[in-house]
């Protein structure tokens, strides 16, 4: 990748905005949002601890991948290497026949998108974000960038200027989707910025589970996954978002997620980071109304010299609102994991808990945790706990005395440590996750 100046990068981004608007037949209001974000980039603060402003500008979003077909009827039409990647993510042939929807985004293009017509008629709408902007402009305009400000950071400004791809998910009031929906992001090119925008709208008393998978071939270097998710969970709705990450070490990931949880609604957000590269969860926020509930689960496997920074800020703003922010990390080699969590109790009878557990597998591994509890009422119940340590020798000795090798005993302890947080992962994915954990602990990755 050749070096470019800041001014050259800005000119390329401006041209990319024009290309996106023309190719996507974008309405003027969306193009205006992009151009305002590009203007905001210069004055927006830069808070990323890893990527400099100059490096950020190098990640120029590209519209498509050469050599991919324009239209795909089934998974058999995918390029062999891409189908192999999906198989490694755990999507079995049997499951592919039963799930009603599957969307795959490779770099910046959604290339496979199939949904049963009967579910669309029932009120399940899943569209590429570009198509949703054209078909449902009023709905998208009402929800697009309503939880973010383009000028709050260089990351949000950059994403807003060049967002490309992503999914619009709408679940009609009262509709309960009985199968998981799947969304996959694959980066196949170095020096690429993949910036999908995801809008989730769960109407009152609806239910769904969205599984997002992220990966890239091991040869991809110095790429950026900069997704933004805005979730609107209506009163009484039940929503799950599970993110499975298996990025190579040179991929920078900057997920930005924010959600509004309505009265009596539940939102469970689980992130499984088996390959996290250089990851920094960019200022996630969750607003919880009366008797609403939010649960953030972070499962991190740190290897090599990876750097992972994750957390979330909850605002318990309705009476009886509750939230849990829990993380478990297995940290190996010279990797660093930092967890941050803030819970703000702003209404009576609210409850919140932060927990962080970590296994250090190396003397050079680093774990830092920064919990924050803020109460503006006198009857809130807020708590936090943390436990950081190594595998106890007596546990290892006991398992080895039962005939296990040290490697197998270590694998068993690590899997047992992480297992409680994996309870809601579908079995097809769970098998693959366990395989990756075994390989990592044994040094096979």
Short mmCIF file of C-alpha atoms in Angstrom, two decimals:
data_model
loop_
_atom_site.label_atom_id
_atom_site.label_comp_id
_atom_site.label_asym_id
_atom_site.label_seq_id
_atom_site.Cartn_x
_atom_site.Cartn_y
_atom_site.Cartn_z
CA UNK A 1 0.00 0.00 0.00
CA UNK A 2 1.53 3.30 -1.08
CA UNK A 3 1.52 6.22 1.33
CA UNK A 4 -0.87 9.09 0.66
CA UNK A 5 -1.08 12.51 2.25
CA UNK A 6 -4.02 13.64 4.36
CA UNK A 7 -5.19 15.97 1.59
CA UNK A 8 -4.92 13.25 -1.04
CA UNK A 9 -6.89 10.88 1.16
CA UNK A 10 -9.63 13.46 1.67
CA UNK A 11 -9.90 13.97 -2.07
CA UNK A 12 -10.19 10.22 -2.59
CA UNK A 13 -12.88 10.00 0.10
CA UNK A 14 -14.80 12.86 -1.52
CA UNK A 15 -14.66 11.01 -4.84
CA UNK A 16 -15.80 7.84 -3.11
CA UNK A 17 -18.83 9.68 -1.73
CA UNK A 18 -19.76 10.66 -5.29
CA UNK A 19 -19.26 7.09 -6.48
CA UNK A 20 -21.40 5.65 -3.68
CA UNK A 21 -24.19 8.15 -4.31
CA UNK A 22 -24.22 7.42 -8.04
CA UNK A 23 -23.90 3.64 -7.85
CA UNK A 24 -26.49 3.26 -5.09
CA UNK A 25 -28.88 5.79 -6.66
CA UNK A 26 -28.73 7.49 -3.29
CA UNK A 27 -31.23 10.21 -2.32
CA UNK A 28 -29.78 13.68 -1.85
CA UNK A 29 -30.43 13.72 1.90
CA UNK A 30 -28.07 10.78 2.42
CA UNK A 31 -25.33 12.30 0.27
CA UNK A 32 -25.62 15.52 2.28
CA UNK A 33 -25.08 13.50 5.46
CA UNK A 34 -21.92 12.01 3.96
CA UNK A 35 -20.50 15.37 2.87
CA UNK A 36 -21.22 16.98 6.24
CA UNK A 37 -19.39 14.11 7.92
CA UNK A 38 -16.37 14.62 5.66
CA UNK A 39 -16.32 18.29 6.68
CA UNK A 40 -16.62 17.28 10.34
CA UNK A 41 -13.66 14.92 10.11
CA UNK A 42 -11.10 17.72 10.35
CA UNK A 43 -12.47 19.19 13.60
CA UNK A 44 -13.60 15.94 15.21
CA UNK A 45 -11.40 14.70 18.08
CA UNK A 46 -9.29 11.62 17.50
CA UNK A 47 -9.53 9.21 20.44
CA UNK A 48 -8.29 5.93 19.03
CA UNK A 49 -5.30 4.57 21.01
CA UNK A 50 -3.87 2.58 18.09
CA UNK A 51 -4.65 4.18 14.72
CA UNK A 52 -3.36 7.67 13.98
CA UNK A 53 -5.32 10.17 11.89
CA UNK A 54 -2.99 9.57 8.96
CA UNK A 55 -3.41 5.79 9.19
CA UNK A 56 -7.17 6.15 9.41
CA UNK A 57 -7.24 8.04 6.14
CA UNK A 58 -5.30 5.24 4.45
CA UNK A 59 -8.21 2.87 4.86
CA UNK A 60 -10.10 3.94 1.76
CA UNK A 61 -13.43 2.15 1.31
CA UNK A 62 -13.75 0.36 -2.05
CA UNK A 63 -17.10 -0.36 -3.69
CA UNK A 64 -16.70 -3.95 -4.87
CA UNK A 65 -14.36 -6.87 -5.41
CA UNK A 66 -13.18 -7.71 -8.88
CA UNK A 67 -14.05 -11.20 -10.01
CA UNK A 68 -17.19 -11.67 -7.91
CA UNK A 69 -20.44 -12.45 -9.72
CA UNK A 70 -23.09 -9.74 -9.85
CA UNK A 71 -25.93 -12.06 -8.83
CA UNK A 72 -25.95 -15.28 -6.85
CA UNK A 73 -28.89 -17.68 -6.65
CA UNK A 74 -27.53 -20.09 -4.05
CA UNK A 75 -24.48 -20.77 -1.91
CA UNK A 76 -23.17 -23.10 -4.61
CA UNK A 77 -22.59 -20.04 -6.79
CA UNK A 78 -20.14 -18.51 -4.31
CA UNK A 79 -16.43 -18.64 -5.15
CA UNK A 80 -14.91 -21.83 -3.62
CA UNK A 81 -12.61 -19.95 -1.25
CA UNK A 82 -15.49 -17.88 0.08
CA UNK A 83 -17.73 -20.92 0.57
CA UNK A 84 -14.86 -22.56 2.46
CA UNK A 85 -14.66 -19.57 4.78
CA UNK A 86 -18.37 -19.83 5.54
CA UNK A 87 -17.97 -23.54 6.25
CA UNK A 88 -15.15 -22.80 8.68
CA UNK A 89 -17.43 -20.33 10.45
CA UNK A 90 -19.71 -23.26 11.24
CA UNK A 91 -22.59 -22.87 8.78
CA UNK A 92 -23.50 -26.50 8.07
CA UNK A 93 -25.37 -27.58 4.95
CA UNK A 94 -28.31 -28.74 7.06
CA UNK A 95 -28.54 -25.40 8.84
CA UNK A 96 -28.37 -23.54 5.54
CA UNK A 97 -31.51 -25.38 4.41
CA UNK A 98 -33.45 -24.46 7.52
CA UNK A 99 -32.53 -20.88 8.21
CA UNK A 100 -34.86 -18.46 6.49
CA UNK A 101 -32.33 -15.72 5.87
CA UNK A 102 -28.65 -15.45 5.16
CA UNK A 103 -26.74 -12.33 4.17
CA UNK A 104 -23.06 -12.34 3.35
CA UNK A 105 -21.04 -9.16 2.99
CA UNK A 106 -17.60 -9.57 1.55
CA UNK A 107 -15.59 -6.38 1.74
CA UNK A 108 -18.32 -3.85 0.89
CA UNK A 109 -20.84 -5.75 -1.19
CA UNK A 110 -23.71 -7.90 0.01
CA UNK A 111 -23.45 -10.76 -2.47
CA UNK A 112 -25.91 -13.30 -1.12
CA UNK A 113 -29.34 -12.43 0.29
CA UNK A 114 -32.23 -14.91 0.33
CA UNK A 115 -35.33 -14.73 2.49
CA UNK A 116 -38.48 -16.80 2.41
CA UNK A 117 -41.34 -14.77 1.01
CA UNK A 118 -43.73 -16.03 3.66
CA UNK A 119 -41.68 -14.35 6.39
CA UNK A 120 -41.44 -11.10 4.48
CA UNK A 121 -45.24 -11.10 4.29
CA UNK A 122 -45.43 -11.65 8.04
CA UNK A 123 -43.42 -8.52 8.72
CA UNK A 124 -39.76 -9.54 8.69
CA UNK A 125 -37.82 -7.14 6.48
CA UNK A 126 -34.10 -7.68 5.94
CA UNK A 127 -32.49 -5.62 3.21
CA UNK A 128 -29.07 -4.36 2.21
CA UNK A 129 -28.75 -0.92 3.77
CA UNK A 130 -28.38 0.82 0.40
CA UNK A 131 -31.65 -0.69 -0.81
CA UNK A 132 -33.45 0.24 2.41
CA UNK A 133 -32.38 3.88 1.94
CA UNK A 134 -34.20 3.87 -1.42
CA UNK A 135 -37.24 1.76 -0.54
CA UNK A 136 -37.96 3.05 2.96
CA UNK A 137 -36.47 6.56 3.04
CA UNK A 138 -38.78 7.91 5.74
CA UNK A 139 -38.06 5.03 8.12
CA UNK A 140 -34.31 5.08 7.51
CA UNK A 141 -34.11 8.87 7.85
CA UNK A 142 -35.92 8.64 11.20
CA UNK A 143 -33.38 6.15 12.58
CA UNK A 144 -30.11 6.76 10.71
CA UNK A 145 -27.41 8.33 12.92
CA UNK A 146 -29.90 9.17 15.67
CA UNK A 147 -27.70 7.69 18.41
CA UNK A 148 -24.42 9.07 17.08
CA UNK A 149 -23.08 12.47 16.12
CA UNK A 150 -20.81 12.47 13.09
CA UNK A 151 -18.45 14.97 14.73
CA UNK A 152 -18.08 13.19 18.08
CA UNK A 153 -14.94 11.41 16.87
CA UNK A 154 -12.91 10.86 13.74
CA UNK A 155 -14.15 7.28 13.62
CA UNK A 156 -17.82 8.29 13.55
CA UNK A 157 -17.11 11.02 11.00
CA UNK A 158 -15.17 8.65 8.76
CA UNK A 159 -17.79 5.92 8.99
CA UNK A 160 -20.62 8.34 8.22
CA UNK A 161 -18.78 9.68 5.18
CA UNK A 162 -17.96 6.34 3.56
CA UNK A 163 -20.38 3.83 5.05
CA UNK A 164 -21.02 1.06 2.57
CA UNK A 165 -23.06 -2.08 2.92
CA UNK A 166 -24.72 -3.32 6.06
CA UNK A 167 -28.23 -4.49 6.83
CA UNK A 168 -31.62 -2.98 7.62
CA UNK A 169 -33.56 -5.32 9.92
CA UNK A 170 -37.20 -4.64 10.77
CA UNK A 171 -39.36 -6.97 12.86
CA UNK A 172 -43.07 -6.17 12.92
CA UNK A 173 -44.96 -5.72 16.20
CA UNK A 174 -45.72 -9.05 17.84
CA UNK A 175 -43.74 -11.10 15.30
CA UNK A 176 -41.57 -13.80 16.88
CA UNK A 177 -38.87 -15.03 14.50
CA UNK A 178 -38.23 -18.70 15.47
CA UNK A 179 -34.85 -19.03 13.73
CA UNK A 180 -31.60 -17.07 13.98
CA UNK A 181 -30.83 -14.53 11.27
CA UNK A 182 -27.25 -14.48 9.99
CA UNK A 183 -25.02 -11.70 8.74
CA UNK A 184 -21.39 -12.27 7.73
CA UNK A 185 -18.59 -9.84 6.97
CA UNK A 186 -15.47 -11.04 5.19
CA UNK A 187 -12.51 -8.80 4.35
CA UNK A 188 -10.48 -10.13 1.44
CA UNK A 189 -8.24 -7.19 0.58
CA UNK A 190 -5.49 -5.37 2.45
CA UNK A 191 -5.70 -1.63 3.11
CA UNK A 192 -9.47 -1.86 2.97
CA UNK A 193 -12.00 -0.03 5.12
CA UNK A 194 -15.17 -2.04 5.49
CA UNK A 195 -17.78 0.31 6.96
CA UNK A 196 -21.20 -1.37 7.10
CA UNK A 197 -24.12 0.41 8.75
CA UNK A 198 -26.71 -1.71 10.55
CA UNK A 199 -30.13 -0.49 11.69
CA UNK A 200 -32.26 -2.80 13.82
CA UNK A 201 -35.89 -1.96 14.54
CA UNK A 202 -37.76 -4.38 16.79
CA UNK A 203 -41.35 -3.26 17.18
CA UNK A 204 -43.14 -3.83 20.54
CA UNK A 205 -43.44 -7.46 21.70
CA UNK A 206 -41.40 -8.83 18.79
CA UNK A 207 -38.57 -11.36 19.13
CA UNK A 208 -35.46 -12.15 17.07
CA UNK A 209 -31.86 -13.37 17.28
CA UNK A 210 -29.26 -11.89 14.90
CA UNK A 211 -25.88 -13.61 14.59
CA UNK A 212 -23.09 -11.57 13.03
CA UNK A 213 -19.91 -13.34 11.92
CA UNK A 214 -16.69 -11.53 11.02
CA UNK A 215 -13.53 -12.97 9.51
CA UNK A 216 -10.80 -12.52 6.89
CA UNK A 217 -8.15 -14.77 5.29
CA UNK A 218 -4.90 -14.86 7.25
CA UNK A 219 -3.00 -13.12 4.42
CA UNK A 220 -5.09 -9.95 4.71
CA UNK A 221 -3.04 -7.24 6.43
CA UNK A 222 -3.64 -3.73 7.68
CA UNK A 223 -7.38 -3.59 7.10
CA UNK A 224 -10.17 -1.93 9.06
CA UNK A 225 -13.63 -3.16 10.00
CA UNK A 226 -15.57 -0.09 11.12
CA UNK A 227 -19.20 -1.06 11.58
CA UNK A 228 -21.92 1.01 13.23
CA UNK A 229 -25.04 -0.58 14.71
CA UNK A 230 -28.12 1.31 15.88
CA UNK A 231 -30.71 -0.89 17.61
CA UNK A 232 -34.20 0.27 18.54
CA UNK A 233 -35.83 -2.31 20.79
CA UNK A 234 -39.52 -1.53 21.32
CA UNK A 235 -41.56 -2.02 24.48
CA UNK A 236 -41.79 -5.65 25.52
CA UNK A 237 -39.53 -6.87 22.69
CA UNK A 238 -36.92 -9.61 23.11
CA UNK A 239 -33.76 -9.15 21.06
CA UNK A 240 -30.44 -10.96 20.90
CA UNK A 241 -27.34 -9.85 19.01
CA UNK A 242 -24.46 -12.31 18.92
CA UNK A 243 -21.20 -11.22 17.29
CA UNK A 244 -18.60 -13.87 16.43
CA UNK A 245 -15.20 -12.43 15.52
CA UNK A 246 -12.26 -14.33 14.09
CA UNK A 247 -10.06 -11.64 12.57
CA UNK A 248 -6.37 -12.06 11.73
CA UNK A 249 -3.92 -10.13 13.88
CA UNK A 250 -3.36 -7.32 11.34
CA UNK A 251 -7.04 -6.37 11.04
CA UNK A 252 -8.19 -3.38 13.08
CA UNK A 253 -11.77 -3.70 14.33
CA UNK A 254 -13.76 -0.73 15.61
CA UNK A 255 -17.37 -1.82 16.22
CA UNK A 256 -19.70 0.98 17.31
CA UNK A 257 -22.95 -0.22 18.87
CA UNK A 258 -25.70 1.74 20.57
CA UNK A 259 -29.20 0.68 21.56
CA UNK A 260 -32.39 2.03 23.06
CA UNK A 261 -34.30 -0.54 25.10
CA UNK A 262 -37.99 0.19 25.63
CA UNK A 263 -40.26 -0.47 28.59
CA UNK A 264 -40.15 -4.09 29.68
CA UNK A 265 -37.88 -4.98 26.75
CA UNK A 266 -34.80 -7.23 26.87
CA UNK A 267 -31.63 -6.87 24.81
CA UNK A 268 -28.77 -9.37 25.12
CA UNK A 269 -25.57 -8.49 23.26
CA UNK A 270 -22.86 -11.16 23.26
CA UNK A 271 -19.46 -10.70 21.62
CA UNK A 272 -17.20 -13.73 21.14
CA UNK A 273 -13.73 -12.54 20.16
CA UNK A 274 -11.69 -15.58 19.12
CA UNK A 275 -9.56 -13.56 16.73
CA UNK A 276 -9.75 -9.91 17.64
CA UNK A 277 -6.66 -8.43 16.01
CA UNK A 278 -6.36 -4.83 17.16
CA UNK A 279 -9.79 -4.19 18.59
CA UNK A 280 -11.22 -1.14 20.30
CA UNK A 281 -14.94 -1.08 21.07
CA UNK A 282 -15.72 2.54 20.22
CA UNK A 283 -17.84 4.12 22.97
CA UNK A 284 -20.90 1.82 23.02
CA UNK A 285 -23.97 3.14 24.83
CA UNK A 286 -27.26 1.65 25.95
CA UNK A 287 -30.34 3.54 27.20
CA UNK A 288 -32.80 1.43 29.21
CA UNK A 289 -36.38 2.49 29.94
CA UNK A 290 -38.76 1.39 32.71
CA UNK A 291 -38.37 -2.31 33.65
CA UNK A 292 -36.14 -2.81 30.63
CA UNK A 293 -33.09 -5.07 30.75
CA UNK A 294 -29.76 -5.06 28.92
CA UNK A 295 -27.04 -7.69 29.17
CA UNK A 296 -23.57 -7.30 27.67
CA UNK A 297 -21.41 -10.42 27.50
CA UNK A 298 -17.82 -10.25 26.28
CA UNK A 299 -15.76 -13.40 25.66
CA UNK A 300 -12.19 -12.67 24.60
CA UNK A 301 -9.35 -14.94 23.56
CA UNK A 302 -6.16 -12.84 23.46
CA UNK A 303 -3.15 -14.15 21.55
CA UNK A 304 0.25 -12.99 20.29
CA UNK A 305 0.51 -9.20 20.74
CA UNK A 306 -3.19 -8.48 20.18
CA UNK A 307 -4.73 -5.44 21.84
CA UNK A 308 -8.39 -5.55 22.87
CA UNK A 309 -10.32 -2.73 24.54
CA UNK A 310 -14.00 -3.37 25.21
CA UNK A 311 -16.79 -2.16 27.44
CA UNK A 312 -20.07 -0.31 27.43
CA UNK A 313 -21.94 2.51 29.11
CA UNK A 314 -25.47 1.88 30.37
CA UNK A 315 -28.02 4.52 31.29
CA UNK A 316 -30.73 3.05 33.52
CA UNK A 317 -33.16 5.88 32.98
CA UNK A 318 -36.50 4.20 33.75
CA UNK A 319 -37.86 2.91 37.05
CA UNK A 320 -36.90 -0.73 37.58
CA UNK A 321 -34.43 -0.80 34.69
CA UNK A 322 -31.57 -3.28 35.04
CA UNK A 323 -28.28 -4.09 33.34
CA UNK A 324 -25.40 -6.55 33.51
CA UNK A 325 -21.97 -6.04 31.94
CA UNK A 326 -19.97 -9.28 32.15
CA UNK A 327 -16.69 -10.29 30.52
CA UNK A 328 -14.43 -13.32 30.53
CA UNK A 329 -10.96 -13.23 28.99
CA UNK A 330 -8.27 -15.83 28.35
CA UNK A 331 -5.06 -13.90 27.74
CA UNK A 332 -1.98 -15.55 26.24
CA UNK A 333 1.46 -14.60 24.97
CA UNK A 334 1.98 -10.80 25.03
CA UNK A 335 -1.60 -9.79 24.43
CA UNK A 336 -3.40 -7.02 26.31
CA UNK A 337 -7.08 -6.95 27.24
CA UNK A 338 -8.75 -3.91 28.78
CA UNK A 339 -12.36 -3.95 29.95
CA UNK A 340 -14.36 -0.86 30.79
CA UNK A 341 -17.91 -0.68 32.01
CA UNK A 342 -20.01 2.17 33.34
CA UNK A 343 -23.52 1.86 34.73
CA UNK A 344 -25.45 5.04 35.49
CA UNK A 345 -28.55 4.70 37.67
CA UNK A 346 -30.84 7.61 36.85
CA UNK A 347 -34.20 6.30 38.12
CA UNK A 348 -35.57 4.57 41.26
CA UNK A 349 -35.36 0.81 41.85
CA UNK A 350 -32.68 0.30 39.22
CA UNK A 351 -30.11 -2.50 39.39
CA UNK A 352 -26.75 -2.95 37.71
CA UNK A 353 -23.77 -5.27 37.95
CA UNK A 354 -20.32 -5.34 36.33
CA UNK A 355 -18.13 -8.44 36.42
CA UNK A 356 -14.74 -9.22 34.91
CA UNK A 357 -12.94 -12.57 35.07
CA UNK A 358 -9.60 -13.26 33.41
CA UNK A 359 -7.19 -16.16 33.08
CA UNK A 360 -3.58 -15.10 32.46
CA UNK A 361 -1.80 -17.82 30.49
CA UNK A 362 1.55 -16.03 30.27
CA UNK A 363 3.76 -13.86 32.47
CA UNK A 364 3.71 -11.26 29.68
CA UNK A 365 -0.06 -11.15 29.31
CA UNK A 366 -1.78 -7.99 30.56
CA UNK A 367 -5.29 -7.50 31.92
CA UNK A 368 -6.75 -4.17 33.04
CA UNK A 369 -10.30 -3.49 34.21
CA UNK A 370 -11.97 -0.13 34.88
CA UNK A 371 -15.49 -0.42 36.33
CA UNK A 372 -17.61 2.67 36.91
CA UNK A 373 -20.80 2.93 38.96
CA UNK A 374 -22.73 6.20 39.14
CA UNK A 375 -26.01 6.62 41.02
CA UNK A 376 -28.27 9.67 41.01
CA UNK A 377 -30.92 8.02 43.20
CA UNK A 378 -30.76 6.64 46.73
CA UNK A 379 -32.34 3.23 46.16
CA UNK A 380 -30.33 1.91 43.22
CA UNK A 381 -28.43 -1.37 43.61
CA UNK A 382 -25.10 -1.23 41.79
CA UNK A 383 -22.17 -3.61 42.21
CA UNK A 384 -19.00 -4.84 40.55
CA UNK A 385 -16.52 -7.67 40.95
CA UNK A 386 -13.30 -8.73 39.27
CA UNK A 387 -11.06 -11.80 39.42
CA UNK A 388 -7.75 -11.97 37.57
CA UNK A 389 -5.38 -14.90 37.98
CA UNK A 390 -3.68 -17.94 36.52
CA UNK A 391 -4.76 -21.57 36.34
CA UNK A 392 -4.33 -23.07 39.79
CA UNK A 393 -1.70 -25.78 39.98
CA UNK A 394 -3.94 -28.04 42.08
CA UNK A 395 -6.62 -28.00 39.34
CA UNK A 396 -4.06 -28.92 36.72
CA UNK A 397 -2.51 -31.61 38.93
CA UNK A 398 -5.90 -33.18 39.67
CA UNK A 399 -6.85 -33.50 36.01
CA UNK A 400 -3.42 -34.85 35.10
CA UNK A 401 -3.73 -37.42 37.90
CA UNK A 402 -6.89 -38.62 36.15
CA UNK A 403 -4.90 -39.43 33.03
CA UNK A 404 -5.08 -36.19 31.04
CA UNK A 405 -1.99 -34.64 29.50
CA UNK A 406 -1.07 -31.14 30.62
CA UNK A 407 -2.27 -29.76 27.26
CA UNK A 408 -5.65 -31.52 27.46
CA UNK A 409 -6.07 -30.52 31.10
CA UNK A 410 -5.36 -26.89 30.26
CA UNK A 411 -7.84 -26.98 27.37
CA UNK A 412 -10.52 -28.43 29.65
CA UNK A 413 -10.00 -25.75 32.31
CA UNK A 414 -10.12 -22.93 29.76
CA UNK A 415 -13.28 -24.29 28.12
CA UNK A 416 -14.92 -24.70 31.53
CA UNK A 417 -13.99 -21.11 32.40
CA UNK A 418 -15.64 -19.73 29.24
CA UNK A 419 -18.56 -22.15 28.94
CA UNK A 420 -21.13 -20.29 31.13
CA UNK A 421 -21.17 -17.38 28.68
CA UNK A 422 -21.61 -19.59 25.64
CA UNK A 423 -25.01 -20.96 26.69
CA UNK A 424 -26.97 -19.02 24.06
CA UNK A 425 -24.68 -19.83 21.11
CA UNK A 426 -26.26 -22.22 18.54
CA UNK A 427 -24.65 -25.67 18.60
CA UNK A 428 -23.27 -25.40 15.06
CA UNK A 429 -21.21 -22.37 16.11
CA UNK A 430 -20.39 -23.74 19.54
CA UNK A 431 -18.59 -26.74 18.05
CA UNK A 432 -16.41 -24.45 15.95
CA UNK A 433 -15.74 -22.10 18.88
CA UNK A 434 -14.56 -24.99 21.04
CA UNK A 435 -12.24 -26.16 18.26
CA UNK A 436 -10.67 -22.70 17.96
CA UNK A 437 -10.20 -22.48 21.74
CA UNK A 438 -8.47 -25.86 21.77
CA UNK A 439 -6.16 -24.86 18.92
CA UNK A 440 -5.28 -21.53 20.53
CA UNK A 441 -4.51 -23.00 23.95
CA UNK A 442 -2.35 -25.72 22.39
CA UNK A 443 -0.48 -23.17 20.27
CA UNK A 444 -1.93 -24.41 17.00
CA UNK A 445 -3.11 -21.03 15.71
#
